[in-house]
mmCIF file of C-alpha atoms in Angstrom:
data_model
loop_
_atom_site.group_PDB
_atom_site.id
_atom_site.type_symbol
_atom_site.label_atom_id
_atom_site.label_comp_id
_atom_site.label_asym_id
_atom_site.label_seq_id
_atom_site.Cartn_x
_atom_site.Cartn_y
_atom_site.Cartn_z
ATOM 1 C CA UNK A 1 -7.240 -16.479 -4.009
ATOM 2 C CA UNK A 2 -5.875 -13.010 -3.336
ATOM 3 C CA UNK A 3 -8.226 -10.120 -3.934
ATOM 4 C CA UNK A 4 -5.724 -8.380 -6.192
ATOM 5 C CA UNK A 5 -3.053 -10.192 -8.200
ATOM 6 C CA UNK A 6 -0.117 -8.447 -9.824
ATOM 7 C CA UNK A 7 2.992 -9.723 -11.567
ATOM 8 C CA UNK A 8 5.905 -8.425 -9.459
ATOM 9 C CA UNK A 9 8.283 -8.274 -12.412
ATOM 10 C CA UNK A 10 10.890 -6.805 -12.375
ATOM 11 C CA UNK A 11 10.389 -4.968 -15.647
ATOM 12 C CA UNK A 12 13.208 -3.144 -17.429
ATOM 13 C CA UNK A 13 12.625 -0.982 -20.508
ATOM 14 C CA UNK A 14 14.624 1.593 -22.506
ATOM 15 C CA UNK A 15 13.782 5.260 -22.204
ATOM 16 C CA UNK A 16 10.903 6.233 -24.481
ATOM 17 C CA UNK A 17 9.247 2.809 -24.428
ATOM 18 C CA UNK A 18 5.568 2.236 -23.755
ATOM 19 C CA UNK A 19 5.076 0.381 -20.492
ATOM 20 C CA UNK A 20 2.081 -1.812 -19.700
ATOM 21 C CA UNK A 21 1.415 -2.842 -16.098
ATOM 22 C CA UNK A 22 -1.436 -5.178 -15.251
ATOM 23 C CA UNK A 23 -3.487 -6.560 -12.388
ATOM 24 C CA UNK A 24 -6.457 -8.837 -11.964
ATOM 25 C CA UNK A 25 -8.991 -8.757 -9.168
ATOM 26 C CA UNK A 26 -11.361 -11.332 -7.794
ATOM 27 C CA UNK A 27 -14.520 -9.543 -6.643
ATOM 28 C CA UNK A 28 -16.814 -8.274 -9.377
ATOM 29 C CA UNK A 29 -18.365 -5.864 -6.856
ATOM 30 C CA UNK A 30 -15.188 -3.754 -6.774
ATOM 31 C CA UNK A 31 -15.812 -0.375 -8.355
ATOM 32 C CA UNK A 32 -12.860 1.836 -7.422
ATOM 33 C CA UNK A 33 -9.366 1.119 -8.629
ATOM 34 C CA UNK A 34 -6.166 2.944 -7.892
ATOM 35 C CA UNK A 35 -2.560 2.912 -8.986
ATOM 36 C CA UNK A 36 0.089 3.963 -6.508
ATOM 37 C CA UNK A 37 3.752 4.663 -7.211
ATOM 38 C CA UNK A 38 6.411 3.918 -4.623
ATOM 39 C CA UNK A 39 9.971 5.146 -4.819
ATOM 40 C CA UNK A 40 12.663 3.313 -2.917
ATOM 41 C CA UNK A 41 12.409 3.752 0.863
ATOM 42 C CA UNK A 42 9.332 5.947 0.548
ATOM 43 C CA UNK A 43 5.641 5.426 1.154
ATOM 44 C CA UNK A 44 3.356 4.867 -1.855
ATOM 45 C CA UNK A 45 1.680 7.889 -3.477
ATOM 46 C CA UNK A 46 -1.526 7.895 -5.469
ATOM 47 C CA UNK A 47 -0.892 8.119 -9.206
ATOM 48 C CA UNK A 48 -4.234 7.371 -10.868
ATOM 49 C CA UNK A 49 -7.784 6.677 -9.732
ATOM 50 C CA UNK A 50 -10.581 5.172 -11.811
ATOM 51 C CA UNK A 51 -14.178 4.253 -11.178
ATOM 52 C CA UNK A 52 -15.907 1.304 -12.829
ATOM 53 C CA UNK A 53 -14.951 0.498 -16.425
ATOM 54 C CA UNK A 54 -13.207 2.597 -19.028
ATOM 55 C CA UNK A 55 -10.093 4.683 -19.467
ATOM 56 C CA UNK A 56 -8.675 7.660 -17.652
ATOM 57 C CA UNK A 57 -5.768 9.644 -18.997
ATOM 58 C CA UNK A 58 -3.392 11.966 -17.167
ATOM 59 C CA UNK A 59 -0.446 13.184 -19.196
ATOM 60 C CA UNK A 60 1.707 10.206 -20.132
ATOM 61 C CA UNK A 61 -0.323 7.854 -17.937
ATOM 62 C CA UNK A 62 -3.510 5.977 -18.851
ATOM 63 C CA UNK A 63 -5.446 3.759 -16.461
ATOM 64 C CA UNK A 64 -7.839 1.211 -17.892
ATOM 65 C CA UNK A 65 -10.415 -1.033 -16.225
ATOM 66 C CA UNK A 66 -12.132 -3.942 -17.935
ATOM 67 C CA UNK A 67 -14.795 -5.190 -15.533
ATOM 68 C CA UNK A 68 -15.861 -8.026 -17.811
ATOM 69 C CA UNK A 69 -12.460 -9.655 -17.412
ATOM 70 C CA UNK A 70 -11.630 -8.120 -13.994
ATOM 71 C CA UNK A 71 -8.481 -6.646 -15.456
ATOM 72 C CA UNK A 72 -6.759 -3.377 -14.518
ATOM 73 C CA UNK A 73 -4.014 -1.797 -16.589
ATOM 74 C CA UNK A 74 -1.686 1.167 -16.369
ATOM 75 C CA UNK A 75 0.062 2.400 -19.502
ATOM 76 C CA UNK A 76 3.028 4.765 -19.450
ATOM 77 C CA UNK A 77 3.916 6.472 -22.719
ATOM 78 C CA UNK A 78 7.363 7.879 -23.493
ATOM 79 C CA UNK A 79 8.757 6.374 -20.305
ATOM 80 C CA UNK A 80 11.463 8.318 -18.481
ATOM 81 C CA UNK A 81 14.197 7.242 -16.050
ATOM 82 C CA UNK A 82 12.294 9.194 -13.381
ATOM 83 C CA UNK A 83 9.414 6.715 -13.818
ATOM 84 C CA UNK A 84 11.617 4.006 -12.284
ATOM 85 C CA UNK A 85 9.684 2.911 -9.210
ATOM 86 C CA UNK A 86 7.372 0.193 -7.956
ATOM 87 C CA UNK A 87 3.793 0.468 -9.207
ATOM 88 C CA UNK A 88 1.007 -0.993 -7.098
ATOM 89 C CA UNK A 89 -2.602 -1.509 -8.074
ATOM 90 C CA UNK A 90 -5.186 -1.295 -5.313
ATOM 91 C CA UNK A 91 -8.863 -1.652 -4.598
ATOM 92 C CA UNK A 92 -10.838 -1.561 -1.362
ATOM 93 C CA UNK A 93 -7.716 -1.164 0.796
ATOM 94 C CA UNK A 94 -6.066 -4.230 -0.776
ATOM 95 C CA UNK A 95 -2.907 -3.896 -2.820
ATOM 96 C CA UNK A 96 -1.254 -6.002 -5.463
ATOM 97 C CA UNK A 97 2.300 -7.230 -5.024
ATOM 98 C CA UNK A 98 3.696 -4.260 -6.962
ATOM 99 C CA UNK A 99 5.704 -4.282 -10.198
ATOM 100 C CA UNK A 100 9.217 -2.900 -10.012
ATOM 101 C CA UNK A 101 9.926 -0.860 -13.139
ATOM 102 C CA UNK A 102 13.337 0.340 -14.298
ATOM 103 C CA UNK A 103 13.584 2.733 -17.228
ATOM 104 C CA UNK A 104 17.123 2.796 -18.607
ATOM 105 C CA UNK A 105 18.536 5.968 -20.229
ATOM 106 C CA UNK B 1 4.444 18.771 9.032
ATOM 107 C CA UNK B 2 1.171 18.146 7.207
ATOM 108 C CA UNK B 3 1.798 14.540 6.232
ATOM 109 C CA UNK B 4 1.477 11.190 7.993
ATOM 110 C CA UNK B 5 4.225 10.819 10.546
ATOM 111 C CA UNK B 6 5.581 7.499 11.784
ATOM 112 C CA UNK B 7 8.024 6.691 14.535
ATOM 113 C CA UNK B 8 10.511 5.255 14.978
ATOM 114 C CA UNK B 9 11.784 5.317 11.422
ATOM 115 C CA UNK B 10 14.102 2.427 12.231
ATOM 116 C CA UNK B 11 13.940 -0.132 15.024
ATOM 117 C CA UNK B 12 16.299 -3.010 15.690
ATOM 118 C CA UNK B 13 15.197 -5.414 18.380
ATOM 119 C CA UNK B 14 16.001 -8.856 19.669
ATOM 120 C CA UNK B 15 13.764 -11.840 19.100
ATOM 121 C CA UNK B 16 11.201 -12.123 21.880
ATOM 122 C CA UNK B 17 11.047 -8.418 22.722
ATOM 123 C CA UNK B 18 7.915 -6.307 22.348
ATOM 124 C CA UNK B 19 7.856 -3.289 20.022
ATOM 125 C CA UNK B 20 5.507 -0.342 19.605
ATOM 126 C CA UNK B 21 5.172 1.579 16.379
ATOM 127 C CA UNK B 22 3.416 4.919 16.289
ATOM 128 C CA UNK B 23 1.445 6.696 13.591
ATOM 129 C CA UNK B 24 0.257 10.308 13.555
ATOM 130 C CA UNK B 25 -2.269 10.688 10.717
ATOM 131 C CA UNK B 26 -3.074 13.848 8.827
ATOM 132 C CA UNK B 27 -5.211 16.091 11.003
ATOM 133 C CA UNK B 28 -8.922 15.572 10.328
ATOM 134 C CA UNK B 29 -8.513 12.199 8.634
ATOM 135 C CA UNK B 30 -10.972 9.794 10.216
ATOM 136 C CA UNK B 31 -9.695 6.599 8.595
ATOM 137 C CA UNK B 32 -6.338 5.036 9.412
ATOM 138 C CA UNK B 33 -4.667 1.923 8.018
ATOM 139 C CA UNK B 34 -1.671 -0.245 8.856
ATOM 140 C CA UNK B 35 0.204 -2.293 6.269
ATOM 141 C CA UNK B 36 3.263 -4.520 6.359
ATOM 142 C CA UNK B 37 5.737 -4.596 3.480
ATOM 143 C CA UNK B 38 8.401 -7.289 3.472
ATOM 144 C CA UNK B 39 11.531 -6.704 1.435
ATOM 145 C CA UNK B 40 10.753 -6.593 -2.276
ATOM 146 C CA UNK B 41 7.089 -7.389 -1.746
ATOM 147 C CA UNK B 42 3.755 -5.614 -1.903
ATOM 148 C CA UNK B 43 1.628 -4.160 0.859
ATOM 149 C CA UNK B 44 -0.020 -6.633 3.210
ATOM 150 C CA UNK B 45 -3.155 -5.175 4.825
ATOM 151 C CA UNK B 46 -3.174 -5.452 8.616
ATOM 152 C CA UNK B 47 -5.965 -3.325 10.090
ATOM 153 C CA UNK B 48 -8.285 -0.418 9.318
ATOM 154 C CA UNK B 49 -9.668 2.131 11.794
ATOM 155 C CA UNK B 50 -12.697 4.326 11.285
ATOM 156 C CA UNK B 51 -12.506 6.790 14.136
ATOM 157 C CA UNK B 52 -11.364 4.828 17.158
ATOM 158 C CA UNK B 53 -12.979 1.538 16.172
ATOM 159 C CA UNK B 54 -11.510 -1.157 13.942
ATOM 160 C CA UNK B 55 -14.192 -2.580 11.638
ATOM 161 C CA UNK B 56 -11.615 -4.627 9.734
ATOM 162 C CA UNK B 57 -8.676 -6.236 11.499
ATOM 163 C CA UNK B 58 -8.681 -9.343 9.370
ATOM 164 C CA UNK B 59 -5.083 -8.858 8.289
ATOM 165 C CA UNK B 60 -3.448 -9.085 11.708
ATOM 166 C CA UNK B 61 -1.268 -12.187 11.282
ATOM 167 C CA UNK B 62 -1.455 -13.508 14.836
ATOM 168 C CA UNK B 63 -2.508 -12.626 18.358
ATOM 169 C CA UNK B 64 0.982 -11.186 18.903
ATOM 170 C CA UNK B 65 -0.151 -8.212 16.822
ATOM 171 C CA UNK B 66 -2.517 -5.589 18.182
ATOM 172 C CA UNK B 67 -3.355 -2.001 17.379
ATOM 173 C CA UNK B 68 -5.273 0.796 18.966
ATOM 174 C CA UNK B 69 -6.270 4.304 18.116
ATOM 175 C CA UNK B 70 -7.180 7.028 20.552
ATOM 176 C CA UNK B 71 -8.792 10.436 20.169
ATOM 177 C CA UNK B 72 -9.432 9.689 16.496
ATOM 178 C CA UNK B 73 -5.801 10.553 15.989
ATOM 179 C CA UNK B 74 -2.671 8.684 16.989
ATOM 180 C CA UNK B 75 -2.462 4.933 16.467
ATOM 181 C CA UNK B 76 -0.062 2.404 17.946
ATOM 182 C CA UNK B 77 0.769 -0.977 16.457
ATOM 183 C CA UNK B 78 2.193 -3.364 19.044
ATOM 184 C CA UNK B 79 4.038 -6.568 18.252
ATOM 185 C CA UNK B 80 4.625 -8.839 21.214
ATOM 186 C CA UNK B 81 7.358 -11.461 21.435
ATOM 187 C CA UNK B 82 8.816 -10.448 18.091
ATOM 188 C CA UNK B 83 10.001 -13.103 15.659
ATOM 189 C CA UNK B 84 12.480 -12.801 12.794
ATOM 190 C CA UNK B 85 9.660 -13.114 10.263
ATOM 191 C CA UNK B 86 8.215 -9.864 11.678
ATOM 192 C CA UNK B 87 11.106 -7.983 10.073
ATOM 193 C CA UNK B 88 9.533 -5.610 7.550
ATOM 194 C CA UNK B 89 8.572 -2.024 6.916
ATOM 195 C CA UNK B 90 5.318 -1.145 8.662
ATOM 196 C CA UNK B 91 3.433 1.539 6.771
ATOM 197 C CA UNK B 92 0.633 3.663 8.129
ATOM 198 C CA UNK B 93 -1.821 5.563 5.949
ATOM 199 C CA UNK B 94 -4.763 7.847 6.555
ATOM 200 C CA UNK B 95 -7.665 9.061 4.466
ATOM 201 C CA UNK B 96 -10.321 11.704 4.842
ATOM 202 C CA UNK B 97 -13.079 9.183 5.358
ATOM 203 C CA UNK B 98 -14.339 5.774 4.419
ATOM 204 C CA UNK B 99 -12.838 2.663 2.953
ATOM 205 C CA UNK B 100 -14.105 2.672 -0.582
ATOM 206 C CA UNK B 101 -13.009 5.737 -2.406
ATOM 207 C CA UNK B 102 -10.590 7.751 -0.377
ATOM 208 C CA UNK B 103 -7.023 8.367 -1.419
ATOM 209 C CA UNK B 104 -4.634 6.883 1.104
ATOM 210 C CA UNK B 105 -1.820 9.124 2.260
ATOM 211 C CA UNK B 106 1.140 7.101 3.479
ATOM 212 C CA UNK B 107 3.900 7.781 5.933
ATOM 213 C CA UNK B 108 7.455 6.750 5.170
ATOM 214 C CA UNK B 109 7.182 3.678 7.351
ATOM 215 C CA UNK B 110 8.873 2.149 10.356
ATOM 216 C CA UNK B 111 11.584 -0.307 9.377
ATOM 217 C CA UNK B 112 11.684 -3.150 11.891
ATOM 218 C CA UNK B 113 14.588 -5.574 12.093
ATOM 219 C CA UNK B 114 14.337 -8.514 14.475
ATOM 220 C CA UNK B 115 17.665 -10.156 15.204
#
């Protein structure tokens, strides 16, 4: 079993839609969870960082951790074409497969 | 520049040749990581350095892969007797310290093509 599992998509939504990206993890001891965004032919960049359970909001982005179900989510409100990228969840140096998101104008 | 620098950015080699990929981390970052990303896939962890030692090299796929770091700075990933399945982008990242909480800063990768 991989430490972090993520549906690779791809996911295509119209501009303005709410996007939900999800991951599961295997080790209940994990405490720190990150979301990275990767544009084509670039290295990933940190987008959101959360510790333990709960929500964290940053502008149009909300990261959510549910430790009881070992579930990590990233929500994007009012999605924009510039949000088109691959989104990767990560914990303890391990990354999910990444979900490729396309936001269509 | 101030970011993570990787070289070469592109490398085409023939099957069976050895290749070396180089990573210059952000100055002062003690932790350094190597990942492999195959086309359309996620990041596959290869190895983690804390200073010059590698406490976690569990992701190296075979004994053809090795990595070293010197002077708590530059790191080299070496692939011996390359195979076509080694074709991928090799990403290097560094962080200020530690493996648990630090933000990873990535380079733009070295794209390796094995013919």
